[in-house]
C-alpha positions as a printed Julia matrix, in Angstrom:
470×3 Matrix{Float64}:
  -47.15   -49.3   -85.99
  -50.66   -48.68  -84.54
  -50.94   -48.63  -80.79
  -52.81   -51.37  -78.96
  -56.52   -50.62  -78.52
  -57.73   -49.39  -75.14
  -60.37   -51.69  -73.68
  -62.71   -50.68  -70.86
  -65.19   -52.82  -68.96
  -68.47   -51.06  -68.19
  -71.04   -52.03  -65.54
  -74.26   -50.52  -64.22
  -74.95   -51.76  -60.71
  -77.07   -51.43  -57.62
  -76.68   -53.37  -54.36
  -74.32   -55.97  -55.8
  -72.0    -56.44  -52.82
  -72.7    -60.16  -53.07
  -70.91   -60.59  -56.38
  -69.23   -57.48  -57.75
  -65.74   -58.44  -56.55
  -65.97   -61.76  -58.38
  -66.9    -59.93  -61.58
  -64.23   -57.25  -61.42
  -61.47   -59.62  -60.4
  -62.26   -61.84  -63.38
  -62.25   -58.89  -65.8
  -59.27   -56.88  -64.54
  -56.49   -58.91  -66.25
  -57.99   -58.36  -69.69
  -58.97   -54.67  -69.77
  -57.28   -51.33  -69.24
  -60.03   -49.68  -67.2
  -63.16   -50.7   -65.31
  -65.98   -48.15  -65.2
  -68.79   -48.8   -62.73
  -71.95   -46.69  -62.73
  -73.83   -47.09  -59.44
  -77.53   -46.21  -59.49
  -78.19   -46.03  -55.77
  -76.58   -48.86  -53.81
  -77.16   -48.9   -50.06
  -74.85   -51.85  -49.39
  -71.05   -52.05  -49.79
  -71.07   -52.21  -53.59
  -69.27   -48.89  -54.12
  -66.51   -49.58  -51.59
  -65.91   -53.07  -52.97
  -65.74   -51.79  -56.54
  -63.23   -49.1   -55.63
  -61.19   -51.66  -53.73
  -61.0    -53.74  -56.91
  -59.56   -50.79  -58.84
  -62.71   -49.63  -60.64
  -63.7    -46.04  -61.35
  -67.08   -45.53  -59.7
  -69.61   -42.92  -60.85
  -73.05   -42.14  -59.44
  -76.22   -41.88  -61.5
  -79.8    -41.42  -60.41
  -81.69   -44.35  -61.86
  -83.3    -43.11  -65.11
  -85.81   -45.99  -65.34
  -84.19   -46.89  -68.65
  -81.48   -49.53  -69.03
  -80.26   -48.29  -72.4
  -79.82   -44.78  -71.0
  -77.83   -46.1   -68.04
  -75.62   -48.31  -70.21
  -75.02   -45.48  -72.67
  -74.03   -43.23  -69.79
  -71.4    -45.77  -68.74
  -70.13   -46.11  -72.3
  -69.8    -42.35  -72.59
  -67.79   -42.17  -69.37
  -65.48   -44.97  -70.49
  -64.92   -43.56  -74.0
  -62.5    -46.35  -74.91
  -61.6    -47.91  -78.26
  -63.5    -51.01  -77.18
  -65.97   -51.72  -74.4
  -66.69   -54.98  -72.64
  -70.26   -54.73  -71.3
  -70.76   -56.99  -68.32
  -73.07   -57.25  -65.3
  -72.1    -57.61  -61.66
  -73.65   -61.08  -61.42
  -71.44   -62.29  -64.25
  -67.78   -63.23  -64.53
  -65.33   -64.27  -67.23
  -65.06   -68.03  -67.37
  -62.59   -68.31  -70.24
  -61.48   -66.55  -73.41
  -60.43   -63.27  -71.79
  -56.79   -63.77  -72.76
  -57.75   -63.56  -76.47
  -59.88   -60.42  -76.1
  -57.17   -57.92  -76.99
  -56.19   -59.76  -80.16
  -59.85   -60.01  -81.13
  -60.3    -56.26  -80.71
  -57.34   -55.67  -83.03
  -59.14   -57.49  -85.83
  -61.26   -54.65  -87.19
  -64.6    -53.03  -86.52
  -67.31   -55.51  -85.58
  -69.52   -56.38  -82.64
  -68.43   -59.26  -80.43
  -70.87   -61.82  -79.1
  -70.0    -63.72  -75.93
  -71.46   -67.01  -74.79
  -73.28   -66.31  -71.51
  -73.7    -69.43  -69.39
  -76.69   -68.97  -67.07
  -76.84   -71.27  -64.04
  -80.27   -72.1   -62.6
  -78.81   -72.37  -59.08
  -79.75   -76.01  -58.6
  -76.8    -77.31  -60.56
  -79.17   -79.07  -62.96
  -79.07   -76.89  -66.06
  -76.92   -74.31  -67.77
  -78.42   -72.22  -70.56
  -76.18   -70.84  -73.31
  -77.02   -67.5   -74.91
  -74.9    -65.61  -77.42
  -75.13   -61.95  -76.46
  -73.4    -58.9   -77.93
  -70.98   -57.69  -75.26
  -67.87   -56.32  -77.04
  -68.54   -52.93  -78.65
  -66.3    -50.56  -80.6
  -66.27   -46.86  -79.77
  -69.48   -45.03  -80.62
  -71.9    -47.96  -80.5
  -74.87   -47.49  -78.17
  -77.93   -49.31  -76.8
  -81.66   -48.72  -77.23
  -84.69   -49.94  -75.27
  -85.57   -49.18  -71.66
  -85.52   -52.89  -70.71
  -83.86   -55.91  -72.36
  -81.92   -53.3   -74.24
  -80.39   -54.09  -77.62
  -77.27   -52.85  -79.35
  -78.31   -50.29  -81.97
  -75.84   -50.86  -84.79
  -75.67   -52.32  -88.3
  -72.05   -53.39  -87.75
  -71.68   -57.18  -88.27
  -71.89   -59.35  -85.15
  -69.24   -62.02  -84.73
  -68.92   -64.68  -82.06
  -65.84   -64.38  -79.89
  -64.18   -67.01  -77.74
  -65.36   -65.19  -74.62
  -67.45   -67.25  -72.18
  -69.19   -65.48  -69.3
  -70.76   -67.13  -66.27
  -74.05   -65.78  -64.9
  -75.98   -66.61  -61.72
  -78.64   -63.88  -61.87
  -81.42   -66.34  -62.68
  -81.32   -67.92  -59.27
  -84.57   -67.44  -57.4
  -83.22   -65.03  -54.79
  -81.77   -62.77  -57.48
  -84.87   -62.8   -59.66
  -87.23   -61.86  -56.83
  -85.92   -58.33  -56.42
  -86.01   -57.54  -60.15
  -89.29   -59.13  -61.19
  -91.77   -56.29  -60.6
  -89.43   -53.66  -61.99
  -88.83   -55.52  -65.26
  -92.53   -56.27  -65.71
  -93.41   -52.6   -65.38
  -90.69   -51.53  -67.82
  -91.66   -54.16  -70.38
  -95.28   -53.02  -70.41
  -94.2    -49.39  -70.75
  -91.92   -50.29  -73.67
  -94.64   -52.32  -75.39
  -97.03   -49.37  -75.15
  -94.63   -47.45  -77.36
  -93.93   -50.4   -79.68
  -97.19   -52.4   -79.88
  -96.88   -55.78  -81.52
  -93.07   -55.85  -81.32
  -92.13   -59.54  -81.61
  -89.12   -59.44  -79.33
  -90.96   -57.54  -76.61
  -93.83   -60.04  -76.8
  -91.26   -62.8   -76.32
  -89.72   -61.1   -73.29
  -93.15   -60.4   -71.77
  -94.03   -64.1   -72.13
  -90.78   -65.04  -70.45
  -91.47   -62.53  -67.69
  -94.93   -64.04  -67.14
  -93.36   -67.46  -66.75
  -90.85   -66.15  -64.22
  -93.76   -64.66  -62.27
  -95.51   -68.04  -62.27
  -98.39   -67.01  -64.53
  -98.53   -70.1   -66.75
 -101.62   -69.15  -68.74
 -100.27   -65.69  -69.6
  -96.89   -67.16  -70.44
  -98.35   -69.73  -72.84
 -100.54   -67.16  -74.57
  -97.65   -64.68  -74.72
  -95.33   -67.22  -76.31
  -98.0    -68.14  -78.85
  -98.38   -64.48  -79.82
  -94.61   -64.02  -79.99
  -94.19   -67.06  -82.26
  -96.84   -65.69  -84.63
  -95.13   -62.29  -84.75
  -91.51   -63.47  -85.01
  -89.82   -63.8   -88.41
  -88.57   -67.3   -89.26
  -84.95   -66.14  -89.38
  -84.99   -64.2   -86.1
  -81.93   -64.99  -84.0
  -84.0    -65.81  -80.92
  -86.55   -68.08  -82.64
  -84.91   -71.35  -81.54
  -85.19   -70.43  -77.87
  -88.64   -68.94  -78.38
  -89.98   -72.11  -79.97
  -88.63   -74.44  -77.29
  -89.96   -72.15  -74.56
  -93.35   -71.93  -76.29
  -93.74   -75.71  -76.65
  -92.87   -76.2   -72.98
  -95.2    -73.4   -71.79
  -98.13   -74.54  -73.92
  -97.73   -78.1   -72.67
  -97.54   -76.96  -69.07
 -100.71   -74.89  -69.56
 -102.54   -77.94  -70.89
 -102.72   -76.63  -74.45
 -101.41   -79.89  -75.83
 -102.95   -79.52  -79.28
 -101.45   -76.08  -79.73
  -98.07   -77.34  -78.54
  -98.2    -80.3   -80.95
  -99.22   -78.1   -83.86
  -96.3    -75.77  -83.14
  -93.89   -78.7   -82.88
  -95.09   -80.03  -86.23
  -94.69   -76.66  -87.93
  -91.22   -76.03  -86.52
  -89.72   -79.52  -86.81
  -88.24   -79.07  -90.33
  -86.4    -75.96  -89.13
  -85.0    -77.59  -85.98
  -84.32   -81.12  -87.24
  -80.82   -80.89  -85.78
  -81.72   -79.3   -82.44
  -81.46   -81.49  -79.34
  -83.39   -78.86  -77.38
  -86.33   -79.16  -79.77
  -86.52   -82.94  -79.44
  -86.01   -82.77  -75.7
  -89.05   -80.53  -75.19
  -90.96   -82.62  -77.74
  -90.3    -85.63  -75.53
  -91.63   -83.74  -72.55
  -94.7    -82.73  -74.55
  -95.35   -86.39  -75.36
  -94.96   -87.16  -71.67
  -97.69   -84.61  -70.95
  -99.83   -86.5   -73.46
  -99.17   -89.71  -71.54
 -100.58   -88.08  -68.41
 -103.58   -86.55  -70.16
 -104.33   -89.72  -72.15
 -103.46   -92.61  -69.79
 -105.28   -95.21  -71.88
 -102.59   -94.84  -74.54
  -99.65   -93.91  -72.3
  -97.87   -97.26  -72.42
  -98.67   -98.24  -75.99
  -98.18   -94.85  -77.63
  -97.08   -91.76  -75.75
  -94.22   -93.1   -73.59
  -92.53   -94.93  -76.48
  -92.88   -91.85  -78.66
  -91.39   -89.68  -75.9
  -88.51   -92.14  -75.76
  -88.06   -91.74  -79.49
  -87.83   -87.97  -79.18
  -85.22   -88.16  -76.41
  -83.25   -90.73  -78.4
  -83.22   -88.3   -81.31
  -81.9    -85.56  -78.99
  -79.07   -87.85  -77.89
  -78.29   -88.83  -81.48
  -77.92   -85.15  -82.42
  -75.74   -84.43  -79.39
  -74.97   -81.11  -77.75
  -75.39   -77.95  -79.86
  -73.89   -75.03  -77.89
  -74.01   -72.95  -81.06
  -77.81   -72.76  -80.97
  -79.28   -69.72  -79.24
  -80.73   -70.58  -75.85
  -79.51   -74.18  -75.89
  -79.53   -75.95  -72.52
  -76.49   -78.05  -71.65
  -77.45   -81.69  -71.27
  -80.49   -81.8   -73.52
  -78.42   -83.59  -76.13
  -76.81   -85.88  -73.56
  -77.39   -86.6   -69.86
  -80.78   -84.9   -69.38
  -82.32   -86.75  -72.31
  -80.6    -89.98  -71.28
  -82.0    -89.63  -67.77
  -85.56   -89.28  -69.03
  -85.03   -92.15  -71.44
  -83.72   -94.44  -68.69
  -86.69   -93.62  -66.45
  -89.25   -94.39  -69.17
  -87.49   -97.57  -70.23
  -87.33   -98.7   -66.63
  -91.01   -97.96  -66.19
  -91.99   -99.86  -69.32
  -89.86  -102.8   -68.24
  -91.48  -102.88  -64.81
  -94.91  -102.72  -66.39
  -94.05  -105.81  -68.39
  -93.12  -107.57  -65.18
  -96.4   -106.4   -63.66
  -98.27  -107.68  -66.73
  -97.89  -111.49  -66.41
  -97.8   -113.78  -69.47
 -101.41  -114.82  -68.99
 -102.59  -111.24  -69.24
 -100.27  -110.58  -72.18
 -101.74  -113.57  -73.98
 -105.26  -112.36  -73.32
 -104.42  -108.94  -74.66
 -102.72  -110.31  -77.74
 -105.71  -112.46  -78.53
 -108.05  -109.53  -78.03
 -105.81  -107.33  -80.2
 -105.44  -109.79  -83.04
 -102.01  -110.98  -81.96
 -100.17  -107.65  -82.09
  -99.43  -105.56  -79.04
  -98.38  -101.96  -79.67
  -96.07  -101.73  -76.66
  -93.88  -104.45  -78.13
  -93.81  -102.65  -81.47
  -92.96   -99.39  -79.73
  -89.98  -100.69  -77.77
  -88.6   -102.5   -80.81
  -89.09   -99.49  -83.05
  -87.5    -96.92  -80.8
  -84.77   -99.04  -79.2
  -82.36   -98.68  -82.12
  -83.66   -95.53  -83.8
  -84.26   -97.36  -87.07
  -88.04   -97.52  -87.08
  -89.62   -97.25  -90.5
  -92.44   -94.78  -91.18
  -94.98   -97.59  -91.35
  -94.04   -98.66  -87.83
  -94.42   -95.09  -86.67
  -97.84   -94.9   -88.27
  -98.97   -98.01  -86.45
  -97.57   -96.75  -83.16
  -99.27   -93.42  -83.57
 -102.64   -95.06  -83.97
 -102.25   -97.65  -81.25
 -105.48   -97.45  -79.37
 -106.7    -99.73  -76.63
 -103.49  -101.74  -76.82
 -103.77  -102.47  -80.55
 -101.56  -101.11  -83.34
 -103.73  -100.13  -86.31
 -102.26   -98.77  -89.57
 -105.03   -96.36  -90.47
 -105.08   -92.71  -91.53
 -107.04   -90.08  -89.63
 -107.2    -86.27  -89.64
 -103.55   -85.97  -88.69
 -100.45   -83.88  -88.48
  -97.21   -85.77  -89.14
  -94.19   -85.34  -86.9
  -91.0    -86.93  -88.2
  -88.83   -87.8   -85.21
  -85.9    -88.74  -87.41
  -84.58   -88.19  -90.87
  -85.29   -90.46  -93.82
  -86.78   -93.67  -92.5
  -87.26   -92.17  -89.07
  -90.25   -92.79  -86.87
  -93.41   -90.84  -87.65
  -95.82   -89.56  -85.06
  -99.25   -88.75  -86.36
 -101.54   -86.89  -84.05
 -105.08   -85.57  -84.31
 -104.11   -82.02  -83.43
 -107.57   -80.68  -84.16
 -109.21   -83.01  -81.68
 -106.64   -82.19  -79.0
 -106.41   -78.44  -79.53
 -107.18   -76.46  -76.42
 -106.98   -79.37  -73.98
 -106.61   -78.45  -70.35
 -106.98   -81.59  -68.27
 -104.44   -83.85  -66.64
 -101.33   -81.67  -66.52
 -100.13   -80.43  -63.16
  -97.69   -77.84  -61.95
  -95.13   -80.54  -61.16
  -93.7    -80.12  -64.66
  -92.57   -76.55  -64.16
  -88.84   -76.25  -63.41
  -88.88   -79.21  -61.05
  -88.07   -82.86  -61.25
  -91.16   -85.01  -61.09
  -91.55   -88.58  -59.92
  -93.51   -91.18  -61.81
  -95.41   -91.78  -58.6
  -96.68   -88.21  -58.73
  -98.2    -88.86  -62.13
 -100.41   -91.56  -60.64
 -100.27   -93.2   -64.07
 -103.98   -93.63  -64.57
 -103.49   -96.38  -67.12
 -106.8    -98.02  -66.24
 -105.2   -101.14  -64.71
 -104.24  -101.71  -61.09
 -101.13  -103.56  -62.26
  -99.79  -100.32  -63.75
  -99.34   -98.31  -60.58
  -96.26   -96.1   -60.34
  -92.98   -97.96  -60.11
  -90.74   -97.53  -57.12
  -87.1    -98.52  -57.52
  -85.07   -99.0   -54.37
  -87.81   -97.21  -52.42
  -87.22   -94.09  -54.54
  -89.53   -92.78  -57.24
  -87.63   -92.09  -60.44
  -87.67   -88.39  -61.42
  -87.78   -86.86  -64.87
  -85.49   -84.06  -65.93
  -88.25   -81.95  -67.4
  -88.02   -79.11  -69.86
  -86.5    -75.98  -68.46
  -87.49   -72.7   -70.02
  -84.12   -71.24  -70.63
  -83.23   -67.71  -69.79
  -81.82   -65.59  -72.53
  -82.52   -63.98  -75.86
  -80.76   -62.59  -78.87
  -78.91   -59.93  -76.91
  -80.9    -59.71  -73.7
  -80.65   -63.12  -72.17
  -79.79   -61.74  -68.79
  -81.96   -60.02  -66.21
  -80.92   -56.41  -66.31
  -78.95   -54.91  -63.48
  -79.31   -51.46  -62.01
């Protein structure tokens, strides 16, 4: 009878006294050895690791994450290796690890749950973390497992808090430098372009981030494992940078592929909200109802933790929150728009008011394409079923609402979008809702402006969704 496989946890660390005990204590029950490679800590990391029962080895930092990880794997030399970082910990699934390792040669992918620190969002990334003997990494930053062995999802779930602001600050410059050095040796590499765009966003360079994501999308194969996360990040970054036409064109092109992604429809809703700010004349009659339709679609799909880079809540409470805020705003605008004014507008518009069509069409998710066409062309308060130079966005399946947008006319827009959308909740009052009517000033409910849960660019990638440790 074959003996049970030996499993070793491997870590590369530096100045992780804050969290290394949490990591090692969560791992210890499920592995036979814990091998820690320290690359120059000046805090109590080494003493804490030894106190938790780990073997600690020193290594001068080689300025190469793959080299450091491979050094740790060589020292461990076990049948199987669990690769984990000090700012991570096993949430669940560790008890099944040994049985999984007895199931034959394969690479194990764990679900890494990255917390943004504010308690608002958790991003899910499936990352290869369980390696059989002999498998190694490549790449000096955002290193990847270099192996043709099949990758299989395990039941292992790992928590991660390294994307909190305080943790990112000390790694930002280092990772940027390493990414540029790696790209110099691999020009045009799609995954590196994606990581460089993400790095630019983390550094607060919105223009570089948007352009980087656009380049990465163009270079990335349709079946790439990280494309779902890349596309949602790109739409959000382009919208934030004011490139609304580019964002809409990308959403149109990618919608057939992500018809069952709540993340896609969540960021589409946020993109339409950006349009409402940039085009206030049509905010009430067109953009806000269409944003509501996108969020309703996200809720109808529900949560999809299986999708790479999915954000918990985009198929449930985050989308519902945005939907409730917009519905409340539209309802208050109706109150602010007395019957006399409504009558005047209906007369001027030939008896049809697009806002009424919009709410009816999107309230139950059963809008017909013709209704969507009329909503998309609502202009000046009137719904007009006409065809222009358009790109069609199907918010639902058969019979679902259709958004048609003049992407060519909007391409390259810059105006009207502020920084308030980036990783923060925003209040309707901050938008100043320039609808062109004093009656449509921002609503205040119970003396509190209602915030949106805006798109969050999730951390993570195919196998490098974490910020590297050293």
